[in-house]
Coordinates of C-alpha atoms in Angstrom, one line a residue:
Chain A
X119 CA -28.4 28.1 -32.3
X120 CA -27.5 26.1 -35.2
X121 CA -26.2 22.2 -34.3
X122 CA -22.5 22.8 -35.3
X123 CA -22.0 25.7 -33.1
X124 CA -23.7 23.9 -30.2
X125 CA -21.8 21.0 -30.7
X126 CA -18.1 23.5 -30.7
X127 CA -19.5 24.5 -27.1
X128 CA -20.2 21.2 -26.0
X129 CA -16.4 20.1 -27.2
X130 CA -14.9 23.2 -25.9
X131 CA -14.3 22.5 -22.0
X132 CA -12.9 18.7 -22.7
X133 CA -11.3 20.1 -26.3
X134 CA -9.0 22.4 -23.9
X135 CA -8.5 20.0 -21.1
X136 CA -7.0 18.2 -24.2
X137 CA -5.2 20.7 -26.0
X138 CA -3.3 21.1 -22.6
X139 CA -2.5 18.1 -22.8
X140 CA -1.0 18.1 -26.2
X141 CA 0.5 21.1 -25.8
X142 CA 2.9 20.1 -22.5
X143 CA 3.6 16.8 -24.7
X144 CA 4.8 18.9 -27.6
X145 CA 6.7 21.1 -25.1
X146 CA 8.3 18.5 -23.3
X147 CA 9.6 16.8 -26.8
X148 CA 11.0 20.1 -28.1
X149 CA 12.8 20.8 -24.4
X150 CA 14.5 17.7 -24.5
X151 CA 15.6 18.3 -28.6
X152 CA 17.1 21.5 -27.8
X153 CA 20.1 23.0 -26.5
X154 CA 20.2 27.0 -25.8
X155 CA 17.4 27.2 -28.5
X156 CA 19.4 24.8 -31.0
X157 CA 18.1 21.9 -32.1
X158 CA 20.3 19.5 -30.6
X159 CA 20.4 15.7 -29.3
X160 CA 23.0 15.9 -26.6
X161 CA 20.4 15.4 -23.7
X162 CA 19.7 11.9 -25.2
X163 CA 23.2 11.1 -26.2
X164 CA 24.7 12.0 -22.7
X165 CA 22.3 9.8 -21.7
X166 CA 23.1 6.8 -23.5
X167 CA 26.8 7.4 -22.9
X168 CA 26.3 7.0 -19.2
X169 CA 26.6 3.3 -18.7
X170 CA 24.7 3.7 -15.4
X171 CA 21.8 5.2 -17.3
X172 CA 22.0 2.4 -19.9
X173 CA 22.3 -0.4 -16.7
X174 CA 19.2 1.8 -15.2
X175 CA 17.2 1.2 -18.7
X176 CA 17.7 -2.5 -18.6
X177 CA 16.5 -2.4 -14.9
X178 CA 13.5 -0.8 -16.0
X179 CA 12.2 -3.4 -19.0
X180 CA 13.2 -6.1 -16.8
X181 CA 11.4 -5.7 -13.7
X182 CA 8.1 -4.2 -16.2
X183 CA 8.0 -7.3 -18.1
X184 CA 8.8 -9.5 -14.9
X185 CA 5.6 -7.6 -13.1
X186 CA 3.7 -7.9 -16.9
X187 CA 4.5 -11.9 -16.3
X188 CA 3.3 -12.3 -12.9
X189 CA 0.0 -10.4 -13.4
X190 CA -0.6 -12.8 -16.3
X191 CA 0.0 -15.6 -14.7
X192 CA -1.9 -14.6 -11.8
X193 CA -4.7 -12.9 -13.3
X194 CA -6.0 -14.5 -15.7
X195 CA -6.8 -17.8 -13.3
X196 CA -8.0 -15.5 -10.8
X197 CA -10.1 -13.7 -13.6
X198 CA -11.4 -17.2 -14.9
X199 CA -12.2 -18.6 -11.2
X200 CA -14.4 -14.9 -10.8
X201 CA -16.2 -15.6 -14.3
X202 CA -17.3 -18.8 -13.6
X203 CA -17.9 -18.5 -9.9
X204 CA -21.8 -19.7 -9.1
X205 CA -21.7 -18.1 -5.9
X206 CA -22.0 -14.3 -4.4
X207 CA -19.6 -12.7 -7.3
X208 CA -20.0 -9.5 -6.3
X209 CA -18.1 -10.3 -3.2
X210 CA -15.3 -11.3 -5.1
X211 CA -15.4 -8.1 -7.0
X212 CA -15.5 -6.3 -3.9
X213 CA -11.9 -7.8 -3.0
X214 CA -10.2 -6.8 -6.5
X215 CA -12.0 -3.5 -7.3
X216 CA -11.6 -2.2 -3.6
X217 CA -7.5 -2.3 -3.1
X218 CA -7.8 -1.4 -6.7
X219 CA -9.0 1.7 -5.7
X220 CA -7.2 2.2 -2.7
X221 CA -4.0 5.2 -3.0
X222 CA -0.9 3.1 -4.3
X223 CA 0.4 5.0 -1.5
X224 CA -1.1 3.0 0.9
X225 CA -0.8 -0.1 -0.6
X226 CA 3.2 0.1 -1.2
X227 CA 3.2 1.4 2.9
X228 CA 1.4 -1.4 3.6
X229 CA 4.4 -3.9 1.7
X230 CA 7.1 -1.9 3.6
X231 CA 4.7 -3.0 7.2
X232 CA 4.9 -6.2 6.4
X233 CA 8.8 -6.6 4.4
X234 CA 10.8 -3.9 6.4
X235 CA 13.2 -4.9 8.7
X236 CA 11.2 -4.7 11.7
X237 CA 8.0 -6.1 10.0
X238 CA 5.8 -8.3 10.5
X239 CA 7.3 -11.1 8.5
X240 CA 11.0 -10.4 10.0
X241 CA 8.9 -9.6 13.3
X242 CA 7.3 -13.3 13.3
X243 CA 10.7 -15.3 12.0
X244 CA 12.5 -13.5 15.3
X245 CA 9.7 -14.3 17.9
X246 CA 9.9 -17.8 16.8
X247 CA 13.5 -17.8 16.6
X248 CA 13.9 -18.8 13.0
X249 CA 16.3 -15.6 12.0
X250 CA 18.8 -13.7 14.5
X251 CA 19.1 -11.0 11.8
X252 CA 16.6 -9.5 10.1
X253 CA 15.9 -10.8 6.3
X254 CA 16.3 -8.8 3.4
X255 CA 12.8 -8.5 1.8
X256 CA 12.8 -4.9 0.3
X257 CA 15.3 -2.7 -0.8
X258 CA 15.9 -5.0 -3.4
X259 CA 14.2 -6.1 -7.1
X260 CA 12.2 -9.0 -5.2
X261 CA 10.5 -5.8 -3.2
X262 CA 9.8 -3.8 -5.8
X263 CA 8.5 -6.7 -8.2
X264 CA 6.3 -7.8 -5.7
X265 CA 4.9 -4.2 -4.5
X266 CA 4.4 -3.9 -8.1
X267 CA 2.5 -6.7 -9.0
X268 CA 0.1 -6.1 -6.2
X269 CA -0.7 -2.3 -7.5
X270 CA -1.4 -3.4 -10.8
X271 CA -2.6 -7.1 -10.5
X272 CA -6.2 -5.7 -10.6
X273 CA -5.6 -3.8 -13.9
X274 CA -4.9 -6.7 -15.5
X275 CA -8.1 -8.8 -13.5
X276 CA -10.3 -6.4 -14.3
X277 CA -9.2 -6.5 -18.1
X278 CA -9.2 -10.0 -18.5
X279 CA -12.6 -10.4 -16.6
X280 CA -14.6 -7.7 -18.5
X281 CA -14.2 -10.0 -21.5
X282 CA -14.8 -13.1 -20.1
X283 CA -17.7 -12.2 -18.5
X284 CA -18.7 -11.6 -22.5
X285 CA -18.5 -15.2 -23.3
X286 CA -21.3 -17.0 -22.6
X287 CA -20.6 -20.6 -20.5
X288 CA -22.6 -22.6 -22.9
X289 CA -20.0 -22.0 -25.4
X290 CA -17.2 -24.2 -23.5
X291 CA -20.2 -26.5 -22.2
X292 CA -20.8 -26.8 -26.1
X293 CA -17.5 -27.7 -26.9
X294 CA -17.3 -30.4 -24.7
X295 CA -20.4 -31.7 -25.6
X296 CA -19.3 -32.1 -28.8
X297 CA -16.4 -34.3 -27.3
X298 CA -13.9 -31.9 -26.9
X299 CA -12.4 -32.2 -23.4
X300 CA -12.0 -29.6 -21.0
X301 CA -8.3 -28.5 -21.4
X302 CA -9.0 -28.6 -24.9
X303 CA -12.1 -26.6 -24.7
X304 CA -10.3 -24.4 -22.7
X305 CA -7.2 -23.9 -25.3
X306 CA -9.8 -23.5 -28.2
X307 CA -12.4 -21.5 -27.0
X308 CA -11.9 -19.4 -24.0
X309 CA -8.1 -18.5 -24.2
X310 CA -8.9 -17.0 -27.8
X311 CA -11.6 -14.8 -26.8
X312 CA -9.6 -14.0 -23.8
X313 CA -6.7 -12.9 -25.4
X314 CA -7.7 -8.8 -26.1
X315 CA -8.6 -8.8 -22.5
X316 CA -5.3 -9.9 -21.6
X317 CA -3.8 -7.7 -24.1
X318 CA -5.4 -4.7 -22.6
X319 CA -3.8 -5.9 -19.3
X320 CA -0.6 -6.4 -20.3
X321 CA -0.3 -2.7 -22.0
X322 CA -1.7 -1.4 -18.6
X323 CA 0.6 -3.2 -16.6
X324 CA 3.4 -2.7 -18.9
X325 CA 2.8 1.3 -19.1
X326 CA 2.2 1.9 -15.5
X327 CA 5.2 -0.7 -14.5
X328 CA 7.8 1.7 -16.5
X329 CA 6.8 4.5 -15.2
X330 CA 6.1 3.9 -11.7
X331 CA 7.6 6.2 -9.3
X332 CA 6.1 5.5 -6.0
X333 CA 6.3 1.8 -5.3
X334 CA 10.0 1.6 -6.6
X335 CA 11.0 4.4 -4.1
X336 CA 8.9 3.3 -1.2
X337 CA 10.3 -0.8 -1.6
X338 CA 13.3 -0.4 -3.8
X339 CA 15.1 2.5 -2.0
X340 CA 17.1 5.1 -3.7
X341 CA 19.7 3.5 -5.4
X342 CA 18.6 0.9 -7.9
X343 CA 16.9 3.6 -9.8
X344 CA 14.0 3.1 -12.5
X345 CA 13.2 5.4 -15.2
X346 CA 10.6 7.0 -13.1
X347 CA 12.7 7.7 -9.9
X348 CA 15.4 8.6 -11.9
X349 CA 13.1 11.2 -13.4
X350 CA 11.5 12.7 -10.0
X351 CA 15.5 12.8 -8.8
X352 CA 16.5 14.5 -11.5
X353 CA 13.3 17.0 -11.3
X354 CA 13.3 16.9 -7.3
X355 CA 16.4 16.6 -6.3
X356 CA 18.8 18.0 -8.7
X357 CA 16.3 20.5 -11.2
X358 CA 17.7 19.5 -14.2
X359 CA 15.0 19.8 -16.5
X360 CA 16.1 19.3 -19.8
X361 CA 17.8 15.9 -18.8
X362 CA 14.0 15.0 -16.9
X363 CA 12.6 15.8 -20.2
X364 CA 14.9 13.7 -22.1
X365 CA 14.5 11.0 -19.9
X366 CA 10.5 11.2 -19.5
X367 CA 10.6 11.0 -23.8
X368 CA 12.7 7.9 -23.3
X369 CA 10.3 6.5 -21.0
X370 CA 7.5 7.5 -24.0
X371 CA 9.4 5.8 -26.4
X372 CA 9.9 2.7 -24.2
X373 CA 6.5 2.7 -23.2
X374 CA 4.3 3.0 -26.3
X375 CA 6.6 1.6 -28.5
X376 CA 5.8 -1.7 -26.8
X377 CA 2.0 -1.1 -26.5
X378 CA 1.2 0.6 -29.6
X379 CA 2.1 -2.8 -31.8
X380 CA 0.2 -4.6 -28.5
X381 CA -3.3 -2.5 -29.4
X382 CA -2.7 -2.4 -33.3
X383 CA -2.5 -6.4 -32.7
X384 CA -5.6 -6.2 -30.3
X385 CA -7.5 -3.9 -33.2
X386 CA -6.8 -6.2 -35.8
X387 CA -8.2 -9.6 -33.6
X388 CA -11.2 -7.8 -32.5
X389 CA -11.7 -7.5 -35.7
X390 CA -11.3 -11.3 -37.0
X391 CA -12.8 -12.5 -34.0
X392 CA -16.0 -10.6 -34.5
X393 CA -16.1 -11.5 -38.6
X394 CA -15.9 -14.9 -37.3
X395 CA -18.4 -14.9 -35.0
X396 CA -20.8 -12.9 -38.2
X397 CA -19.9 -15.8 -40.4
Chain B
X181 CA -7.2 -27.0 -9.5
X182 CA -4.2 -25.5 -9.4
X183 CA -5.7 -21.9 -11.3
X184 CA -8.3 -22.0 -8.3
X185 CA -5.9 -22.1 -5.5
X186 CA -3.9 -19.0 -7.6
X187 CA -7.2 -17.5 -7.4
X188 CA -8.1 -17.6 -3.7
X189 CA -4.4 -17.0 -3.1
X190 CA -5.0 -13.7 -5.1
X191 CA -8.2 -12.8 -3.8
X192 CA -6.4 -12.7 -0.2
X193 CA -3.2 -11.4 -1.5
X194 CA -5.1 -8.5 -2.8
X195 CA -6.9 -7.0 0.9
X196 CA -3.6 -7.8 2.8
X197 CA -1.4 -5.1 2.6
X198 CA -4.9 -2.4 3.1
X199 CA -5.6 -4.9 6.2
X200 CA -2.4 -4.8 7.9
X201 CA -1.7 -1.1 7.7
X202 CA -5.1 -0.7 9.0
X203 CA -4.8 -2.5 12.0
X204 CA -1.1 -1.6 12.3
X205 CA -2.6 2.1 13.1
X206 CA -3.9 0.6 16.4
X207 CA -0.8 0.5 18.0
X208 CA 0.1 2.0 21.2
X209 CA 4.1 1.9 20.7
X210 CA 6.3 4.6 19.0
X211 CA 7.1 2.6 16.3
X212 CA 5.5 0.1 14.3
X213 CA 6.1 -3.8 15.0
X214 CA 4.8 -7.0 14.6
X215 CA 3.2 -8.2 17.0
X216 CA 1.6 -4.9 18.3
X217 CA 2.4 -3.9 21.7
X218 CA -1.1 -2.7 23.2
X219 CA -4.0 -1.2 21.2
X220 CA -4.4 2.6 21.5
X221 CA -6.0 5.6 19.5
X222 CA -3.2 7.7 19.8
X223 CA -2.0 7.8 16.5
X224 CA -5.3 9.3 15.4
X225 CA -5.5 11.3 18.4
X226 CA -2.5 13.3 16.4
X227 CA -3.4 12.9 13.5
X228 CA -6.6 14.4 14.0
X229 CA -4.8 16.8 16.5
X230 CA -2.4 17.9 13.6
X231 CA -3.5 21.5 12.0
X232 CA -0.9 20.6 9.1
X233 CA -2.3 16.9 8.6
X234 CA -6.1 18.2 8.5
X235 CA -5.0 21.2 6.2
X236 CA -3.7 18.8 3.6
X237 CA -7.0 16.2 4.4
X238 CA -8.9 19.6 3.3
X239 CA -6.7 20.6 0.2
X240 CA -7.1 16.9 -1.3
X241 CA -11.4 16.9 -0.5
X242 CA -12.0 20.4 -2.2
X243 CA -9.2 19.4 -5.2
X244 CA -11.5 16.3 -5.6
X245 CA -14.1 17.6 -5.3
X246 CA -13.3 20.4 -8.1
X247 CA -11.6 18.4 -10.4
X248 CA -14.5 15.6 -10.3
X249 CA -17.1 18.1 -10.7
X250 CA -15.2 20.1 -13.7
X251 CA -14.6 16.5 -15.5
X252 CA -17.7 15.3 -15.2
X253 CA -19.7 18.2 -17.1
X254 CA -16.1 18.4 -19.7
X255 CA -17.2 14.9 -20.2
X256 CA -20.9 15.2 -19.8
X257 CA -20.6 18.1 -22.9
X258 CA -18.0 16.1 -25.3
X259 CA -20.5 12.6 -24.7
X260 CA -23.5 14.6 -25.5
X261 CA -21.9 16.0 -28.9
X262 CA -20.8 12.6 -29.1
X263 CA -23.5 10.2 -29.0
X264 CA -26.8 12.9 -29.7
X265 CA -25.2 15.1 -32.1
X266 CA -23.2 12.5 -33.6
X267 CA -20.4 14.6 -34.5
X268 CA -18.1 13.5 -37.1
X269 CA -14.8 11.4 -36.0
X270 CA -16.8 11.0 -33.0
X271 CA -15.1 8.1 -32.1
X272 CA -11.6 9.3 -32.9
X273 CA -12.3 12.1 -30.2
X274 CA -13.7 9.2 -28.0
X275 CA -10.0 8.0 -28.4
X276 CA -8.3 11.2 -27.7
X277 CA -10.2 11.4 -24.0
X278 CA -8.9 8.2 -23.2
X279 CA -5.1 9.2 -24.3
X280 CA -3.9 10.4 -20.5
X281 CA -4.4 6.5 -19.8
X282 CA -1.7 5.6 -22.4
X283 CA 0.9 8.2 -20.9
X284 CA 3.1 6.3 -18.3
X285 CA 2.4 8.9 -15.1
X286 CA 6.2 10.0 -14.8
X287 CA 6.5 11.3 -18.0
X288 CA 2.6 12.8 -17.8
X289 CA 4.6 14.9 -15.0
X290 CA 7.2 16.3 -16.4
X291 CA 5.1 17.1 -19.1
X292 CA 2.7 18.7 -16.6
X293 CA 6.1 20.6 -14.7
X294 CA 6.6 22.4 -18.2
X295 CA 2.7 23.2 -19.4
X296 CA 1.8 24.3 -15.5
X297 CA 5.2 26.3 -15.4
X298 CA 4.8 28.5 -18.6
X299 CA 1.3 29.4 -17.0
X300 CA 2.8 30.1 -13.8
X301 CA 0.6 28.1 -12.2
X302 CA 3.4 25.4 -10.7
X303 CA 3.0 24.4 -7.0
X304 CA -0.4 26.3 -6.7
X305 CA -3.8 24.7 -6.1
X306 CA -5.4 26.3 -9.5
X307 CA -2.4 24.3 -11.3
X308 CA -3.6 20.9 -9.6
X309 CA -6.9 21.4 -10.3
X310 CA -6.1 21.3 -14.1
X311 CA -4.1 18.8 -13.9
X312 CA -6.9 16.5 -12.3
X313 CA -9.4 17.2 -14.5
X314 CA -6.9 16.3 -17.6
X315 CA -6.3 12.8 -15.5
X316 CA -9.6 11.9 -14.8
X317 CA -11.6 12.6 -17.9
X318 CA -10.8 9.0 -19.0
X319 CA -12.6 7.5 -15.9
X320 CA -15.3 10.7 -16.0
X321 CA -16.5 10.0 -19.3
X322 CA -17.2 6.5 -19.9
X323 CA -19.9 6.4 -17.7
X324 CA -21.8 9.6 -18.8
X325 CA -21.2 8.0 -22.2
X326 CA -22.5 4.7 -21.3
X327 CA -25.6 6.1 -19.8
X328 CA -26.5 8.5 -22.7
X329 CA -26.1 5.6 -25.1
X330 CA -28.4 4.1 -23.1
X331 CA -30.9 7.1 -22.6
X332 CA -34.0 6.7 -25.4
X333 CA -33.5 10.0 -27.3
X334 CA -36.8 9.5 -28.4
X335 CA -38.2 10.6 -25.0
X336 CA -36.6 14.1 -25.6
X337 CA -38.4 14.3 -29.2
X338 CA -41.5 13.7 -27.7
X339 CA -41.1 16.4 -25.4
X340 CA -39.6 18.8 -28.0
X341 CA -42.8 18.0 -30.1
X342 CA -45.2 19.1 -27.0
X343 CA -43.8 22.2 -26.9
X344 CA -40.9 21.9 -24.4
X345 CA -38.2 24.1 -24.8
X346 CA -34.3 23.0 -25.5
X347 CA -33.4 23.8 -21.9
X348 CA -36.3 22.4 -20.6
X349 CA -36.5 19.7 -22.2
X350 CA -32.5 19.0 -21.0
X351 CA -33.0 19.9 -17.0
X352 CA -36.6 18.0 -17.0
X353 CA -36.3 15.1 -19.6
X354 CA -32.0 14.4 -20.5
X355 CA -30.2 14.8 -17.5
X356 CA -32.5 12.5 -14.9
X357 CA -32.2 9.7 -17.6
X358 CA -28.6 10.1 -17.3
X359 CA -28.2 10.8 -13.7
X360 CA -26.8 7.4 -12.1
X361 CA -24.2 7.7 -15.3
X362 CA -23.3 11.5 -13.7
X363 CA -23.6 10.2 -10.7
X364 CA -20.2 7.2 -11.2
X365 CA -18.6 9.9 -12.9
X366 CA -18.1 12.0 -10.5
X367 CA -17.8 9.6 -7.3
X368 CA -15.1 7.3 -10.0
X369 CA -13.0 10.8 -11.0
X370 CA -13.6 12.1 -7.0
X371 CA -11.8 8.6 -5.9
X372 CA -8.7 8.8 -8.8
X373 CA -7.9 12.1 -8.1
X374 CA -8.5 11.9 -4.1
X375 CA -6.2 9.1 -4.2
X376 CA -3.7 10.4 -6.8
X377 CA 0.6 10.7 -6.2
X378 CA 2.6 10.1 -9.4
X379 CA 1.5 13.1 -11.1
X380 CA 0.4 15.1 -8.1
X381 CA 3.8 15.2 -6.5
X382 CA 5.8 17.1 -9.5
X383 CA 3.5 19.6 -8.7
X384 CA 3.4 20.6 -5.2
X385 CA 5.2 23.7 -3.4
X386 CA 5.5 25.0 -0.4
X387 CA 2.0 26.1 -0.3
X388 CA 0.1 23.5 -1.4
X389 CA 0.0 19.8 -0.6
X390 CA -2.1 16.6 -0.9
X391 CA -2.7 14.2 1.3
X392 CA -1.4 10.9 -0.6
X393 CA 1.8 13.1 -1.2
X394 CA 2.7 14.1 2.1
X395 CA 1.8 10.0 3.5
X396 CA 4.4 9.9 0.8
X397 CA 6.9 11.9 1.8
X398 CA 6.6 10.4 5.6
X399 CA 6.8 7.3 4.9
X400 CA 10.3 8.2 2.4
X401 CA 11.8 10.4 5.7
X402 CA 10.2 8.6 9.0
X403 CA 8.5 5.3 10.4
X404 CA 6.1 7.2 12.5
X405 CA 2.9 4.9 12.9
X406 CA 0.9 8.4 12.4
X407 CA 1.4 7.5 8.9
X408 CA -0.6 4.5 9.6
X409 CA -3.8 6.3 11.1
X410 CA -3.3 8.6 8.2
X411 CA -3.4 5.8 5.9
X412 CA -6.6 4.0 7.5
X413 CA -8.3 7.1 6.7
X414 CA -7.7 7.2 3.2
X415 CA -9.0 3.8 3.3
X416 CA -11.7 4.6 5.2
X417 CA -12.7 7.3 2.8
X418 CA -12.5 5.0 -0.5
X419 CA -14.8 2.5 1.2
X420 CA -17.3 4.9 1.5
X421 CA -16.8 5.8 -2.1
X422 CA -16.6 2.2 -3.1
X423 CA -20.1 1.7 -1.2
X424 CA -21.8 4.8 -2.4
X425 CA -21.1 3.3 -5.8
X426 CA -22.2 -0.2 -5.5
X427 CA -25.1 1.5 -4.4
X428 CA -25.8 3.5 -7.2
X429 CA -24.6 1.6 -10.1
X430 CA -23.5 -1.8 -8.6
X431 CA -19.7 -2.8 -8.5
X432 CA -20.5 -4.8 -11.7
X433 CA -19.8 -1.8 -13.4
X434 CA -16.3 -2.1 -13.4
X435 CA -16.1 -5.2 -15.4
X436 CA -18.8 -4.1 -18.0
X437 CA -18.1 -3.3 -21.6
X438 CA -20.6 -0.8 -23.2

């Protein structure tokens, strides 16, 4: 058998896994443009007309880039602390890429255990007296921020860290040889060559953030909706498709027009970095 | 100082939830509270005792199972045209695996409600097997990938040159060079779709039904601690998966770039 044609039957299976794929994405665009056949953009401006729809947009960048901004500023120490750790790190691996693997199922049940009303945090503040009524720790953006950050925190770990772990230690121990002191080497060194890890992690975090469906229901509750529970209502609980699809191509839109400038930028200082490091 | 302490904080922040669900499932009282009443099996007692909880636990294994095993030679094919016949706008296509990662999971299922639905295949098992495979090619292939790269092709000229056939020379000489890369594949896809909701739960029916989706679906309608025990399992499952591949590749692997 001549190479080309083996190669089309090696392509085929994953070629049609993919062509699936595209095909439901084209589909899904179309459904939403069109109206009894006609091409028509009523789903999306019935959607924008809705100020509750519009309020429920806002809701959705806001708590994403809130959850993006914790997981930065919580990963990328934790990612540092793991790269430069002496000790066992494997063990330390263990404890992000375990709950990382771990149903988000699970991990958001575990959040309503210990926030619900009778758990274990309003549990403790009764049997020591501190509360008479139970505190308000889900149901509410504080719930779902935090349930969110914990699902996706070891995304943006496991970004930062599989970059770090590129740059050698005797780079930073260079800089401050040459008199460069450690915040400094820090700033000029390692936070540069970090940065496409952290970049990864944010588009992660960002992308998964928007359209999360199971944490915001499981912590948030049913009535300050997201993009994503408004979509499995809509699809679930009332079967309007056409509006589901209009709202799942907003959620595209919202999505990768923030990360697609995110990896073009990535692209291009992958790029400079690694001239820089030929030069 | 202060990024250490974040760190430690993290590294316990991370197991907490995992912990207390698993030791909430010990309870012996109707409902869950803190701090537990008495310890007791019970909960597992009906789980285990449950026809409809051990029908799901099955659905999810052989949907796994499948969908691993069907991604893993998809991906084993497109990284051998890949890497060995170093097919033009290889990389591009490298790309185009990785796409389902991109898609934010609610809208990769309404887009799966409207591709399974024009092949009639909505709410039925053949439906969520395709559906699987499409979501865990991106964690299937990397690792066959990675290992091919690594594989010396020169090893399969030599046998070529002594006379081994093409096949041969593939079952005897390729595919144990490549196995611990097979291997991850399969036990990495196994553990993303054994655990998957998002996408999963546009796309059951009455007749079929995964295990993450219906602890989902308690959880939304009642506060049973059965959900608990159910839960612990699913843990207890991914540890075994997360040990198996230590094992076999080492938990390094996670944070490696090839």
């Amino acid at each position: 058998m001549p190479k080309f044609s083996r190669s089309v039957l090696l392509l085929a299976p994953s070629a049609l896994l993919m062509g699936v794929f595209l095909i439901g994405l084209i589909g899904l665009i179309t459904s939403s443009l069109s109206i009894d056949g006609q091409l028509d953009l009523g789903h999306y401006t019935a959607i924008l007309n809705r100020p509750d729809y519009v309020e429920m947009l806002g809701r959705t960048l806001r708590i994403a880039a809130l959850t993006t901004f914790f997981s930065v500023l919580l990963g990328f120490p934790t990612a540092y602390y793991v790269a430069r750790y002496r000790g066992n790190r494997n063990f330390l691996l263990l404890l992000i890429i375990f709950p990382w693997l771990v149903s988000i199922v699970v991990r958001s049940y575990g959040w309503v255990v210990i926030l619900g009303p009778r758990g274990l945090i309003n549990g403790f503040a009764s049997w020591v007296g501190l509360a008479d009524r139970p505190m308000k720790l889900m149901y509410n953006d504080f719930g779902v921020i935090l349930g969110l950050v914990h699902v996706l925190l070891p995304f943006m770990i496991i970004a930062i860290l599989s970059v770090m772990l590129q740059i050698p230690r005797s780079m930073e121990e260079a800089s401050m040889s040459l008199g460069g002191r450690p915040a400094h080497s820090f700033r000029t060194v390692v936070l540069p060559l970090a940065l496409p890890g952290i970049l990864t992690g944010i588009t992660l975090v960002y992308l998964m953030a928007t359209g999360a469906i199971v944490t915001p229901l499981l912590l948030g509750g049913l009535g300050d909706t997201m993009l994503g529970t408004e979509i499995f209502q809509e699809v679930m609980h009332f079967f309007d498709y056409p509006k589901a699809a209009a709202l799942a191509t907003v959620l595209l839109i919202t999505a990768l027009g923030v990360v697609l400038p995110i990896q073009i930028f990535e692209r291009w200082l992958v790029r400079r970095l690694s001239d820089g490091a030929g030069q | 100082m202060t990024s250490r302490i974040i760190a430690v904080a993290v590294l316990l922040f991370l197991p907490l939830p995992i912990v207390i669900v698993v030791l909430s499932s010990f309870t012996s009282a109707g409902y869950l509270s803190f701090p537990i009443k008495g310890v007791s099996l019970r909960w597992y007692a009906e789980f285990l005792g449950s026809a409809d909880w051990l029908r799901v636990m099955g659905t999810s294994a052989l949907l796994a199972l499948i969908g691993a095993t069907v991604s893993t030679a998809a991906s084993l094919g497109a990284a051998w045209a890949v890497v060995r016949h170093r097919i033009r706008f290889g990389t591009v296509y490298e790309t185009i695996l990785l796409t389902p990662l991109i898609f934010p999971h609610a809208a990769i299922g309404v887009i799966m409600i409207v591709t399974l639905s024009s092949l009639g295949w909505l709410g039925t098992f053949t439906g969520l097997v395709l559906v699987h495979c499409i979501l865990t090619i991106p964690y299937a292939y990397r690792p066959v990938a990675a290992a091919l790269r690594k594989a010396d092709p020169a090893l399969e000229e030599a046998a070529a040159s002594l006379g081994s056939r093409p096949w041969r020379t593939f079952w005897q000489v390729s595919l144990p060079a490549v196995r611990p890369g097979l291997v991850t594949s399969l036990l990495f896809s196994f553990i993303i779709s054994f655990d998957e909701v998002t996408v999963t739960m546009f796309l059951v029916g009455p007749f079929v039904m995964t295990l993450p989706v219906q602890v989902f679906s308690e959880v939304l309608e009642s506060a049973s601690p059965v959900i608990a025990a159910v839960s612990a399992t699913l843990v207890l499952f991914t540890s075994a998966m997360v040990f198996v591949l230590d094992r076999v590749i080492g938990i390094q692997f996670f944070v490696e770039r090839d």
